[in-house]
Amino acid sequence: MFTRTKASAVGAAAIVAFAAALAGCAGSAPGDAAATYDPDEEVTLDFAFWGNDVRAEMYNEAIAAFNEEYPNITVNSTFLSWDEYWEKRQTEAAGKNLPDVFQMDMTYVRQYSDNGLLLDLTPYLDDIIATDGFDESVLDIATINDTIAGMPVSTNAIGMFENVVLTEEVGVEPFEGGDWEAYDEWLHEARDAAETAGLEVWGGADPTGFIQPFELVLRSEGKSVFTEEGEVGFTKEDLADFWSRGGELREDAVVTPQQRIQEVSPKGAFDSAQALTEIVWDNFGAPYKANLGDAYPDLNLVAPPVTEEGAKDLYKKAGMLISAAASTDHPEAAALFTDFLVNSPEVGAIFGTNRGMPASQTQLEGVELDETAQQIIDYEESIADRIGDAPPVPIVGYGSVEAKFKALGQELGFGTITVDEAVDQLFAEIDVIVNQ
């Protein structure tokens, strides 16, 4: 049931055409960008990021390495926790006084871009910001109205984790892949095997309780959660069909009961060993292993069920972006620092996977990969034929839609709401957000 509209591609011809337009209105065509940077000019950049003391020390090392190459550019960095970080940015945005360069999240990038607060990085591509280490689909992740609002630092994709040891204990063969119907059949097999083994374990949590599996189904059908224009990309019937499937799984008692999930919270069904599989972003492996502990050391990472063979239902999502402020007095220096943060192998060696799996192959070459990181790389290579263009950049308020979807999924799990009521409530929430 899923797919999407193609986001604007940034090919070489598009970059040249856009550069010409900029030359006419701003006097800074891509070919002139590097030339306007004066290596003798003393420049100061403010840089902000969310994180902790560990990440701060890594950035200090990265800035020191940057200064070895560009001693004339002083970078003053500050950091805050996630919530405090965005409160501070909102205050700065109101006064058009954002840092020259700062970490950006996909949840907020459209809001800041639509308000004209982010520097369009298109003119600096290739001349200052290297792009040869990025797949085109990854470069397109933060493209809004033909402008590039940020450079991806890291990416991840949807996958399915399998608890190898627990699956053996239950006595069922691992899910061998296939469509959703095949996965449903396997969930029934896992339930029967668990009952025979005398274990209170289920094949998986209800996959219809989260928006990501719904998005996979939509993308397989050429649809998206929201269109490029910010409109709803699916119908009430699409959502009702999806949630009804979850009802059948719950009635057959083949997915982890919602009550059991509440009991093990804040862990989930998978990382509390209540489920054999979990459909989730592929960078969840490390925290899952930490929560499961030594009793369950082996996790497989495989492709999620398919809705339609040959569909480009999977995509790479930006875990983090680096953006620059439209108000910066030093756009070329900001672009240089951005390039260093997303492309430098030395920065890759400093951070490892602290900021996620590097989006740039150039930076990835500097990372010393552990077993979990290598597993992600191998997995993403295995799903290359299912990777499509990134969906449209999320609308302002997408996080609220995702949270509402999850909350309604929980209510459906408890049986306190009907599918039709849940559908109406989600569309009401979307209406408020889209029309606010």
PDB file of C-alpha atoms in Angstrom, residues 47-50 55 59 82 85-86 101-110 112-113 118 121 134 138-144 148-155 316-324 338 341-342 355 359 393-394:
ATOM      1  CA  PHE A  47      28.660  27.168  15.682  1.00  0.00           C
ATOM      2  CA  ALA A  48      25.957  25.460  17.764  1.00  0.00           C
ATOM      3  CA  PHE A  49      25.031  21.813  18.275  1.00  0.00           C
ATOM      4  CA  TRP A  50      22.948  19.621  20.566  1.00  0.00           C
ATOM      5  CA  ARG A  55      30.306  15.251  21.689  1.00  0.00           C
ATOM      6  CA  TYR A  59      33.839  18.960  18.112  1.00  0.00           C
ATOM      7  CA  TRP A  82      17.989  18.695  22.693  1.00  0.00           C
ATOM      8  CA  TYR A  85      18.885  23.670  21.973  1.00  0.00           C
ATOM      9  CA  TRP A  86      15.679  24.196  20.028  1.00  0.00           C
ATOM     10  CA  VAL A 101      26.561  27.223  11.256  1.00  0.00           C
ATOM     11  CA  PHE A 102      24.513  24.814  13.348  1.00  0.00           C
ATOM     12  CA  GLN A 103      23.215  21.271  13.605  1.00  0.00           C
ATOM     13  CA  MET A 104      19.766  20.870  12.038  1.00  0.00           C
ATOM     14  CA  ASP A 105      17.150  18.134  12.326  1.00  0.00           C
ATOM     15  CA  MET A 106      14.698  17.055   9.618  1.00  0.00           C
ATOM     16  CA  THR A 107      11.821  17.848  11.984  1.00  0.00           C
ATOM     17  CA  TYR A 108      12.645  21.562  11.855  1.00  0.00           C
ATOM     18  CA  VAL A 109      14.376  22.125   8.529  1.00  0.00           C
ATOM     19  CA  ARG A 110      11.241  23.072   6.558  1.00  0.00           C
ATOM     20  CA  TYR A 112      13.431  27.349   9.186  1.00  0.00           C
ATOM     21  CA  SER A 113      13.801  27.186   5.415  1.00  0.00           C
ATOM     22  CA  LEU A 118      18.708  29.106   6.147  1.00  0.00           C
ATOM     23  CA  LEU A 121      23.971  25.829  -0.072  1.00  0.00           C
ATOM     24  CA  PHE A 134      27.231  11.526  -1.578  1.00  0.00           C
ATOM     25  CA  VAL A 138      21.091  11.635  -0.146  1.00  0.00           C
ATOM     26  CA  LEU A 139      21.938  15.124  -1.419  1.00  0.00           C
ATOM     27  CA  ASP A 140      18.244  15.544  -2.146  1.00  0.00           C
ATOM     28  CA  ILE A 141      17.193  14.856   1.429  1.00  0.00           C
ATOM     29  CA  ALA A 142      17.017  18.514   2.493  1.00  0.00           C
ATOM     30  CA  THR A 143      16.011  20.041  -0.842  1.00  0.00           C
ATOM     31  CA  ILE A 144      13.147  22.498  -0.357  1.00  0.00           C
ATOM     32  CA  ILE A 148      19.498  22.933  -0.356  1.00  0.00           C
ATOM     33  CA  ALA A 149      18.764  23.798   3.269  1.00  0.00           C
ATOM     34  CA  GLY A 150      21.386  21.566   4.848  1.00  0.00           C
ATOM     35  CA  MET A 151      24.039  18.932   4.209  1.00  0.00           C
ATOM     36  CA  PRO A 152      23.384  15.446   5.626  1.00  0.00           C
ATOM     37  CA  VAL A 153      25.811  14.334   8.311  1.00  0.00           C
ATOM     38  CA  SER A 154      24.421  10.843   8.695  1.00  0.00           C
ATOM     39  CA  THR A 155      21.746   8.589   7.260  1.00  0.00           C
ATOM     40  CA  LYS A 316      17.802   6.921   3.394  1.00  0.00           C
ATOM     41  CA  LYS A 317      16.745   9.359   6.109  1.00  0.00           C
ATOM     42  CA  ALA A 318      19.011  12.076   7.408  1.00  0.00           C
ATOM     43  CA  GLY A 319      19.870  11.501  11.029  1.00  0.00           C
ATOM     44  CA  MET A 320      21.342  14.993  11.269  1.00  0.00           C
ATOM     45  CA  LEU A 321      22.106  17.953   8.992  1.00  0.00           C
ATOM     46  CA  ILE A 322      24.534  20.852   9.061  1.00  0.00           C
ATOM     47  CA  SER A 323      22.887  24.133   8.062  1.00  0.00           C
ATOM     48  CA  ALA A 324      24.095  27.718   7.810  1.00  0.00           C
ATOM     49  CA  THR A 338      30.151  22.791   6.633  1.00  0.00           C
ATOM     50  CA  LEU A 341      32.134  18.715   9.119  1.00  0.00           C
ATOM     51  CA  VAL A 342      30.382  16.462   6.592  1.00  0.00           C
ATOM     52  CA  ARG A 355      26.563  11.447  14.954  1.00  0.00           C
ATOM     53  CA  ALA A 359      26.348  10.117   4.841  1.00  0.00           C
ATOM     54  CA  VAL A 393      10.868  17.219   3.529  1.00  0.00           C
ATOM     55  CA  PRO A 394       8.501  16.826   6.518  1.00  0.00           C
TER      56      PRO A 394
END
